[in-house]
Short mmCIF file of C-alpha atoms and ligand atoms in Angstrom, two decimals:
data_model
loop_
_atom_site.label_atom_id
_atom_site.label_comp_id
_atom_site.label_asym_id
_atom_site.label_seq_id
_atom_site.Cartn_x
_atom_site.Cartn_y
_atom_site.Cartn_z
CA UNK S 1 -55.37 -50.25 -27.42
CA UNK S 2 -57.92 -48.39 -25.35
CA UNK S 3 -61.69 -48.64 -25.35
CA UNK S 4 -63.83 -45.52 -25.51
CA UNK S 5 -67.56 -44.80 -25.55
CA UNK S 6 -68.97 -43.57 -28.85
CA UNK S 7 -72.18 -42.98 -30.80
CA UNK S 8 -72.34 -44.98 -34.01
CA UNK S 9 -74.69 -45.49 -36.94
CA UNK S 10 -75.26 -49.16 -37.68
CA UNK S 11 -77.17 -48.65 -40.94
CA UNK S 12 -78.35 -45.87 -43.24
CA UNK S 13 -81.76 -45.82 -41.58
CA UNK S 14 -81.34 -46.73 -37.90
CA UNK S 15 -80.76 -43.99 -35.34
CA UNK S 16 -77.25 -43.58 -33.93
CA UNK S 17 -76.75 -45.54 -30.72
CA UNK S 18 -74.27 -45.77 -27.88
CA UNK S 19 -71.45 -48.29 -28.26
CA UNK S 20 -67.73 -48.70 -27.61
CA UNK S 21 -64.80 -48.53 -30.03
CA UNK S 22 -61.07 -49.04 -29.65
CA UNK S 23 -58.32 -46.52 -30.25
CA UNK S 24 -54.82 -47.57 -31.26
CA UNK S 25 -51.85 -47.40 -28.88
CA UNK S 26 -50.04 -44.08 -28.98
CA UNK S 27 -47.21 -44.39 -31.55
CA UNK S 28 -44.04 -42.28 -31.55
CA UNK S 29 -45.66 -39.51 -33.66
CA UNK S 30 -49.14 -39.73 -32.16
CA UNK S 31 -51.11 -37.41 -29.94
CA UNK S 32 -53.93 -38.88 -27.82
CA UNK S 33 -56.59 -36.56 -26.54
CA UNK S 34 -59.84 -36.61 -24.65
CA UNK S 35 -62.57 -35.21 -26.85
CA UNK S 36 -64.53 -32.48 -25.05
CA UNK S 37 -66.72 -31.26 -27.91
CA UNK S 38 -67.71 -32.48 -31.38
CA UNK S 39 -69.72 -30.49 -33.91
CA UNK S 40 -72.47 -31.99 -36.06
CA UNK S 41 -71.78 -31.26 -39.73
CA UNK S 42 -74.34 -31.92 -42.44
CA UNK S 43 -71.66 -34.13 -44.03
CA UNK S 44 -72.02 -36.49 -41.05
CA UNK S 45 -75.66 -36.94 -42.02
CA UNK S 46 -74.99 -37.34 -45.77
CA UNK S 47 -72.37 -39.97 -44.89
CA UNK S 48 -74.23 -42.09 -42.34
CA UNK S 49 -77.30 -42.12 -44.58
CA UNK S 50 -75.12 -43.41 -47.45
CA UNK S 51 -76.08 -40.44 -49.66
CA UNK S 52 -72.47 -40.27 -50.88
CA UNK S 53 -72.13 -43.98 -51.52
CA UNK S 54 -71.66 -47.13 -49.54
CA UNK S 55 -70.48 -46.91 -45.96
CA UNK S 56 -68.89 -49.55 -43.74
CA UNK S 57 -71.09 -49.78 -40.63
CA UNK S 58 -70.83 -49.29 -37.74
CA UNK S 59 -69.57 -45.78 -38.33
CA UNK S 60 -68.81 -43.13 -35.71
CA UNK S 61 -69.19 -39.70 -37.38
CA UNK S 62 -67.73 -36.39 -36.23
CA UNK S 63 -64.97 -34.34 -37.85
CA UNK S 64 -65.20 -31.14 -35.85
CA UNK S 65 -63.29 -32.28 -32.79
CA UNK S 66 -61.82 -30.32 -29.89
CA UNK S 67 -60.22 -31.59 -26.71
CA UNK S 68 -57.23 -31.77 -24.40
CA UNK S 69 -54.07 -33.82 -24.87
CA UNK S 70 -53.66 -36.75 -22.48
CA UNK S 71 -50.60 -38.50 -23.91
CA UNK S 72 -47.97 -37.88 -26.60
CA UNK S 73 -45.62 -40.26 -28.41
CA UNK S 74 -41.85 -40.23 -27.83
CA UNK S 75 -41.08 -38.24 -31.02
CA UNK S 76 -43.88 -35.68 -30.75
CA UNK S 77 -42.59 -32.11 -30.72
CA UNK S 78 -45.64 -29.93 -31.44
CA UNK S 79 -47.81 -30.87 -28.45
CA UNK S 80 -47.64 -31.80 -24.78
CA UNK S 81 -50.09 -33.16 -22.22
CA UNK S 82 -52.70 -30.52 -21.33
CA UNK S 83 -52.63 -28.68 -24.68
CA UNK S 84 -55.92 -27.62 -26.27
CA UNK S 85 -56.11 -29.27 -29.66
CA UNK S 86 -58.42 -30.07 -32.53
CA UNK S 87 -58.86 -32.41 -35.46
CA UNK S 88 -60.86 -31.71 -38.59
CA UNK S 89 -61.93 -33.81 -41.56
CA UNK S 90 -58.80 -35.86 -42.14
CA UNK S 91 -56.19 -37.63 -40.05
CA UNK S 92 -53.59 -38.63 -42.64
CA UNK S 93 -52.53 -38.33 -46.29
CA UNK S 94 -49.58 -39.61 -48.36
CA UNK S 95 -47.31 -36.68 -47.36
CA UNK S 96 -45.40 -36.99 -50.67
CA UNK S 97 -47.63 -35.90 -53.56
CA UNK S 98 -47.71 -32.37 -54.98
CA UNK S 99 -50.80 -31.47 -52.97
CA UNK S 100 -49.38 -32.76 -49.69
CA UNK S 101 -46.09 -30.94 -50.27
CA UNK S 102 -48.04 -27.77 -51.07
CA UNK S 103 -49.89 -28.09 -47.75
CA UNK S 104 -53.17 -28.93 -49.52
CA UNK S 105 -53.44 -32.40 -48.01
CA UNK S 106 -57.20 -32.47 -48.58
CA UNK S 107 -56.43 -32.87 -52.30
CA UNK S 108 -53.87 -35.67 -51.76
CA UNK S 109 -53.42 -37.67 -54.96
CA UNK S 110 -51.33 -40.38 -53.32
CA UNK S 111 -53.47 -42.41 -50.95
CA UNK S 112 -56.07 -39.63 -50.87
CA UNK S 113 -56.89 -37.78 -47.68
CA UNK S 114 -57.73 -40.27 -44.95
CA UNK S 115 -61.08 -39.21 -43.53
CA UNK S 116 -61.40 -38.79 -39.79
CA UNK S 117 -64.16 -41.37 -40.15
CA UNK S 118 -65.13 -43.74 -42.94
CA UNK S 119 -61.44 -43.96 -43.94
CA UNK S 120 -58.78 -46.57 -43.40
CA UNK S 121 -55.76 -45.80 -41.22
CA UNK S 122 -52.17 -46.95 -41.79
CA UNK S 123 -52.91 -49.80 -39.38
CA UNK S 124 -55.55 -51.08 -41.82
CA UNK S 125 -58.34 -50.31 -39.37
CA UNK S 126 -61.37 -48.16 -40.22
CA UNK S 127 -61.10 -44.63 -38.86
CA UNK S 128 -63.79 -43.52 -36.42
CA UNK S 129 -64.71 -39.92 -35.67
CA UNK S 130 -65.41 -37.48 -32.93
CA UNK S 131 -68.70 -38.61 -31.41
CA UNK S 132 -66.48 -40.51 -28.99
CA UNK S 133 -64.55 -40.09 -25.76
CA UNK S 134 -60.99 -39.91 -27.11
CA UNK S 135 -58.92 -40.15 -30.30
CA UNK S 136 -55.32 -40.88 -31.35
CA UNK S 137 -53.98 -38.89 -34.33
CA UNK S 138 -50.54 -38.24 -35.85
CA UNK S 139 -49.33 -34.85 -34.63
CA UNK S 140 -49.06 -33.54 -38.24
CA UNK S 141 -52.86 -33.64 -38.51
CA UNK S 142 -53.60 -32.05 -35.13
CA UNK S 143 -54.38 -28.34 -34.77
CA UNK S 144 -53.52 -25.96 -31.97
CA UNK S 145 -56.58 -24.16 -30.58
CA UNK S 146 -55.75 -20.56 -29.64
CA UNK S 147 -56.53 -19.56 -26.03
CA UNK S 148 -59.02 -16.92 -27.22
CA UNK S 149 -61.36 -19.61 -28.61
CA UNK S 150 -63.32 -21.79 -26.19
CA UNK S 151 -63.23 -25.51 -26.94
CA UNK S 152 -66.95 -25.76 -27.75
CA UNK S 153 -66.74 -22.89 -30.23
CA UNK S 154 -63.51 -24.23 -31.72
CA UNK S 155 -65.08 -27.50 -32.83
CA UNK S 156 -67.20 -26.17 -35.76
CA UNK S 157 -64.28 -24.11 -37.02
CA UNK S 158 -62.45 -27.35 -37.84
CA UNK S 159 -64.81 -28.14 -40.73
CA UNK S 160 -67.36 -25.36 -41.26
CA UNK S 161 -64.76 -22.67 -40.48
CA UNK S 162 -62.01 -23.88 -42.77
CA UNK S 163 -64.42 -24.87 -45.55
CA UNK S 164 -65.58 -21.28 -45.82
CA UNK S 165 -62.29 -19.54 -44.95
CA UNK S 166 -60.35 -21.36 -47.66
CA UNK S 167 -62.40 -20.26 -50.71
CA UNK S 168 -62.88 -16.75 -49.30
CA UNK S 169 -59.11 -16.49 -49.02
CA UNK S 170 -58.42 -18.19 -52.37
CA UNK S 171 -60.84 -15.94 -54.29
CA UNK S 172 -59.61 -12.82 -52.47
CA UNK S 173 -62.67 -11.80 -50.49
CA UNK S 174 -61.82 -8.45 -48.90
CA UNK S 175 -62.51 -4.73 -49.06
CA UNK S 176 -64.29 -3.73 -52.26
CA UNK S 177 -65.51 -7.27 -52.94
CA UNK S 178 -69.19 -8.20 -52.96
CA UNK S 179 -69.77 -11.71 -51.62
CA UNK S 180 -73.04 -13.65 -51.44
CA UNK S 181 -73.57 -16.65 -49.20
CA UNK S 182 -76.34 -19.08 -50.16
CA UNK S 183 -77.81 -20.88 -47.12
CA UNK S 184 -77.51 -19.65 -43.54
CA UNK S 185 -76.65 -22.91 -41.80
CA UNK S 186 -73.48 -24.20 -40.18
CA UNK S 187 -71.18 -23.32 -43.05
CA UNK S 188 -73.20 -20.30 -44.17
CA UNK S 189 -73.21 -18.40 -40.88
CA UNK S 190 -69.44 -18.82 -40.54
CA UNK S 191 -68.97 -17.77 -44.17
CA UNK S 192 -70.79 -14.53 -43.34
CA UNK S 193 -68.72 -13.86 -40.23
CA UNK S 194 -65.38 -14.67 -41.87
CA UNK S 195 -66.11 -12.73 -45.07
CA UNK S 196 -67.15 -9.71 -42.99
CA UNK S 197 -63.96 -10.03 -40.91
CA UNK S 198 -61.97 -10.07 -44.16
CA UNK S 199 -63.62 -6.76 -45.09
CA UNK S 200 -66.00 -7.91 -47.83
CA UNK S 201 -69.57 -6.67 -48.31
CA UNK S 202 -71.81 -9.66 -47.66
CA UNK S 203 -75.33 -10.59 -48.79
CA UNK S 204 -77.18 -13.63 -47.46
CA UNK S 205 -79.41 -15.58 -49.85
CA UNK S 206 -81.69 -17.69 -47.70
CA UNK S 207 -84.87 -19.60 -48.49
CA UNK S 208 -86.93 -17.14 -46.42
CA UNK S 209 -86.52 -13.99 -44.34
CA UNK S 210 -86.92 -15.97 -41.08
CA UNK S 211 -83.26 -15.57 -40.09
CA UNK S 212 -82.82 -12.04 -41.44
CA UNK S 213 -82.21 -10.45 -38.05
CA UNK S 214 -79.47 -12.97 -37.34
CA UNK S 215 -77.86 -12.52 -40.73
CA UNK S 216 -77.63 -8.76 -40.31
CA UNK S 217 -76.34 -9.16 -36.75
CA UNK S 218 -73.59 -11.45 -38.10
CA UNK S 219 -72.47 -8.59 -40.31
CA UNK S 220 -74.29 -9.04 -43.64
CA UNK S 221 -75.45 -5.75 -45.15
CA UNK S 222 -78.17 -7.32 -47.28
CA UNK S 223 -80.41 -10.36 -46.78
CA UNK S 224 -82.75 -11.74 -49.44
CA UNK S 225 -85.23 -14.57 -49.70
CA UNK S 226 -84.66 -16.87 -52.65
CA UNK S 227 -88.35 -17.83 -52.53
CA UNK S 228 -89.01 -14.31 -53.84
CA UNK S 229 -88.35 -14.22 -57.60
CA UNK S 230 -87.63 -10.47 -57.42
CA UNK S 231 -84.39 -11.33 -55.60
CA UNK S 232 -83.03 -12.78 -58.82
CA UNK S 233 -83.90 -9.79 -60.98
CA UNK S 234 -82.82 -7.17 -58.46
CA UNK S 235 -79.43 -8.73 -57.73
CA UNK S 236 -78.43 -9.63 -61.29
CA UNK S 237 -74.73 -9.04 -62.02
CA UNK S 238 -74.07 -7.96 -58.40
CA UNK S 239 -71.44 -10.29 -56.93
CA UNK S 240 -67.75 -11.01 -57.35
CA UNK S 241 -68.03 -14.26 -55.44
CA UNK S 242 -70.88 -16.53 -54.36
CA UNK S 243 -70.41 -19.37 -51.90
CA UNK S 244 -73.10 -22.03 -52.19
CA UNK S 245 -73.39 -23.84 -48.85
CA UNK S 246 -76.72 -25.53 -49.56
CA UNK S 247 -76.99 -29.27 -48.95
CA UNK S 248 -79.73 -29.72 -51.57
CA UNK S 249 -80.01 -29.08 -55.31
CA UNK S 250 -80.52 -25.51 -56.53
CA UNK S 251 -81.27 -24.03 -59.95
CA UNK S 252 -77.68 -22.93 -60.44
CA UNK S 253 -78.49 -20.84 -63.52
CA UNK S 254 -80.49 -18.41 -61.36
CA UNK S 255 -77.53 -17.92 -59.04
CA UNK S 256 -74.83 -17.77 -61.73
CA UNK S 257 -76.64 -14.79 -63.23
CA UNK S 258 -76.11 -12.92 -59.97
CA UNK S 259 -72.36 -12.90 -60.67
CA UNK S 260 -70.55 -9.96 -62.26
CA UNK S 261 -68.40 -10.47 -65.31
CA UNK S 262 -65.59 -12.84 -64.32
CA UNK S 263 -67.30 -13.70 -61.06
CA UNK S 264 -67.11 -17.16 -59.49
CA UNK S 265 -69.69 -19.33 -57.79
CA UNK S 266 -67.97 -21.78 -55.47
CA UNK S 267 -69.82 -24.99 -54.70
CA UNK S 268 -69.31 -26.04 -51.09
CA UNK S 269 -72.52 -27.96 -50.50
CA UNK S 270 -72.45 -31.54 -51.70
CA UNK S 271 -76.02 -32.65 -52.43
CA UNK S 272 -76.64 -36.27 -53.22
CA UNK S 273 -77.65 -35.67 -56.85
CA UNK S 274 -76.02 -33.76 -59.77
CA UNK S 275 -77.15 -30.26 -60.68
CA UNK S 276 -77.58 -28.79 -64.15
CA UNK S 277 -75.27 -26.00 -65.31
CA UNK S 278 -76.60 -24.30 -68.45
CA UNK S 279 -73.73 -23.12 -70.66
CA UNK S 280 -75.31 -19.74 -71.26
CA UNK S 281 -75.14 -18.76 -67.61
CA UNK S 282 -71.37 -19.23 -67.75
CA UNK S 283 -70.62 -17.97 -71.26
CA UNK S 284 -72.38 -14.63 -70.91
CA UNK S 285 -70.21 -12.80 -68.42
CA UNK S 286 -67.25 -15.24 -68.58
CA UNK S 287 -68.44 -16.60 -65.26
CA UNK S 288 -66.93 -19.57 -63.47
CA UNK S 289 -68.25 -22.31 -61.31
CA UNK S 290 -65.76 -23.94 -58.97
CA UNK S 291 -65.66 -26.23 -55.96
CA UNK S 292 -63.59 -26.23 -52.81
CA UNK S 293 -62.90 -28.92 -50.22
CA UNK S 294 -62.18 -27.94 -46.59
CA UNK S 295 -58.55 -26.73 -46.39
CA UNK S 296 -55.04 -27.99 -45.62
CA UNK S 297 -53.53 -28.27 -42.16
CA UNK S 298 -51.45 -25.07 -42.42
CA UNK S 299 -54.44 -23.09 -43.70
CA UNK S 300 -56.66 -24.55 -40.96
CA UNK S 301 -54.18 -23.27 -38.36
CA UNK S 302 -54.12 -19.90 -40.14
CA UNK S 303 -57.96 -19.84 -40.01
CA UNK S 304 -57.99 -20.62 -36.27
CA UNK S 305 -55.49 -17.84 -35.62
CA UNK S 306 -57.50 -15.46 -37.84
CA UNK S 307 -60.71 -16.27 -35.93
CA UNK S 308 -58.95 -15.74 -32.60
CA UNK S 309 -57.59 -12.39 -33.75
CA UNK S 310 -60.88 -11.17 -35.23
CA UNK S 311 -63.19 -12.56 -32.56
CA UNK S 312 -64.93 -14.89 -35.03
CA UNK S 313 -66.73 -17.82 -33.42
CA UNK S 314 -69.67 -19.94 -34.47
CA UNK S 315 -73.10 -19.60 -32.84
CA UNK S 316 -73.69 -22.97 -31.26
CA UNK S 317 -76.29 -25.02 -29.45
CA UNK S 318 -74.52 -27.41 -27.07
CA UNK S 319 -76.33 -30.74 -26.70
CA UNK S 320 -75.92 -34.00 -24.84
CA UNK S 321 -74.99 -37.08 -26.86
CA UNK S 322 -78.42 -38.63 -26.38
CA UNK S 323 -79.89 -35.75 -28.42
CA UNK S 324 -77.86 -36.55 -31.58
CA UNK S 325 -80.73 -38.16 -33.49
CA UNK S 326 -83.09 -35.28 -32.80
CA UNK S 327 -80.35 -32.85 -33.73
CA UNK S 328 -79.98 -34.62 -37.10
CA UNK S 329 -83.69 -34.12 -37.78
CA UNK S 330 -83.41 -30.46 -36.89
CA UNK S 331 -80.40 -29.97 -39.18
CA UNK S 332 -82.39 -31.57 -42.01
CA UNK S 333 -85.25 -29.15 -41.29
CA UNK S 334 -82.82 -26.15 -41.37
CA UNK S 335 -83.78 -25.66 -37.72
CA UNK S 336 -80.40 -25.01 -36.19
CA UNK S 337 -78.87 -21.73 -35.07
CA UNK S 338 -76.30 -22.44 -36.27
CA UNK S 339 -74.31 -25.51 -35.27
CA UNK S 340 -75.03 -28.33 -32.88
CA UNK S 341 -72.02 -29.17 -30.72
CA UNK S 342 -72.06 -32.35 -28.64
CA UNK S 343 -70.78 -32.08 -25.08
CA UNK S 344 -68.75 -35.27 -25.01
CA UNK S 345 -68.11 -35.08 -21.26
CA UNK S 346 -71.56 -36.59 -20.75
CA UNK S 347 -71.07 -39.47 -23.20
P1 LIG R 401 -76.62 -27.02 -42.77
O1 LIG R 401 -76.24 -26.49 -41.44
O2 LIG R 401 -77.75 -27.97 -42.89
O3 LIG R 401 -76.87 -25.74 -43.73
C1 LIG R 401 -77.36 -25.86 -45.04
C2 LIG R 401 -78.28 -24.68 -45.33
O4 LIG R 401 -78.72 -24.80 -46.66
C3 LIG R 401 -79.55 -24.63 -44.49
O5 LIG R 401 -79.38 -23.99 -43.28
C4 LIG R 401 -80.50 -23.86 -45.39
O6 LIG R 401 -80.25 -22.48 -45.25
C5 LIG R 401 -80.03 -24.25 -46.79
N1 LIG R 401 -80.91 -25.29 -47.36
C6 LIG R 401 -81.14 -26.53 -46.86
N2 LIG R 401 -82.00 -27.21 -47.66
C7 LIG R 401 -82.31 -26.38 -48.68
C8 LIG R 401 -83.12 -26.49 -49.82
N3 LIG R 401 -83.84 -27.60 -50.08
N4 LIG R 401 -83.18 -25.43 -50.67
C9 LIG R 401 -82.49 -24.31 -50.41
N5 LIG R 401 -81.70 -24.14 -49.34
C10 LIG R 401 -81.61 -25.16 -48.48
O7 LIG R 401 -75.41 -27.78 -43.45
P2 LIG R 401 -73.83 -27.51 -43.34
O8 LIG R 401 -73.27 -28.38 -42.28
O9 LIG R 401 -73.58 -26.05 -43.36
O10 LIG R 401 -73.35 -28.17 -44.72
C11 LIG R 401 -73.83 -27.66 -45.96
C12 LIG R 401 -73.37 -28.52 -47.11
O11 LIG R 401 -71.95 -28.38 -47.25
C13 LIG R 401 -73.62 -30.02 -46.95
O12 LIG R 401 -73.96 -30.55 -48.22
C14 LIG R 401 -72.27 -30.55 -46.51
O13 LIG R 401 -72.07 -31.91 -46.82
C15 LIG R 401 -71.35 -29.67 -47.32
N6 LIG R 401 -69.99 -29.56 -46.80
C16 LIG R 401 -68.99 -29.44 -47.71
C17 LIG R 401 -67.70 -29.26 -47.30
C18 LIG R 401 -66.61 -29.05 -48.31
O14 LIG R 401 -65.45 -29.23 -47.98
N7 LIG R 401 -66.94 -28.63 -49.51
C19 LIG R 401 -67.41 -29.23 -45.94
C20 LIG R 401 -68.45 -29.34 -45.02
C21 LIG R 401 -69.75 -29.49 -45.45
P3 LIG R 401 -81.45 -21.39 -45.25
O15 LIG R 401 -82.43 -21.86 -44.23
O16 LIG R 401 -80.78 -20.12 -44.91
O17 LIG R 401 -82.02 -21.38 -46.65
ZN1 LIG R 402 -67.97 -31.22 -42.18
ZN1 LIG R 403 -50.57 -36.75 -50.83
#
């Protein structure tokens, strides 16, 4: 076992604080790597504040992890010391169920996907995430970061990137398709960039016009404030696909009406409380509402390669670990352009 420095939450209300955790010895199939950068996802905040249910404290969040391999197990074939690698939201799954065999490990129906943090590893120990100096992960759950993507920019792709790439790909975003993205935050700004790179026509639906210049620079051709009721009348029946990346409850009926016949609204945000879905907004127009959870390992690699090829990278603000608690407050205030990434070298 090795001991590494980390930032942990000790309760739902206390700020995160510096501590140490242990990492398991490197097994035959394991890759150990020094973490260089870790993104701050809104899911980290939902989790540590117990908005998704009870949490076992202390908990070290972080599931957007990028670093450099320091040791590999005797049977590892995919990676060697010095490789640039990443880990996203999960570090294991049953490997046998239909979802795992299909490469959709995030939907594992065996043991369920084992979260990078707040899960339990095969050794029976709680998993701890990326706000830490190093991590040990089975090579099957480790991603290869293409040379064209810097390590700090790679980190947010491992959750925010794949979470938006997967539904865009699944629902065939591309030329001729009109896509709307609700919320221009960590997920939302990558959704815009990736959808544009796929060839779709993209509209941003944000609470205000404050970030309009950014949205258009990212490639959106239209940008509307949802605080303006005219948005909902003017855009009725406009979109093939809407990705909802908002972390809070919305009046879904208003947004469903923006879909064309047979259009789909995909729920990516996971607010604490349920939202109402009026039947009429679905029935008229044969519209669908769906959800999507991150993406499998193979698709995550495909997304990284796609981003490298198309020059897609997140816009990030790199911070020191002692700024994590302030960064959380700024994420909650939608005051981030557009992802905080922790420089772990200073941990
Ligand atoms: P984020 O950076 O905080 O972005 C969320 C955006 O939602 C904000 O920037 C803001 O955009 C908008 N927003 C926030 N509060 C709002 C409110 N009260 N009303 C309307 N709009 C509001 O968060 P994130 O990291 O992108 O994560 C977004 C959500 O996705 C979280 O719930 C997270 O847990 C979830 N998530 C899901 C998956 C998955 O696999 N499905 C993966 C990762 C994250 P504007 O300022 O532009 O309005
Ligand atoms: Zn996340
Ligand atoms: Zn499985």
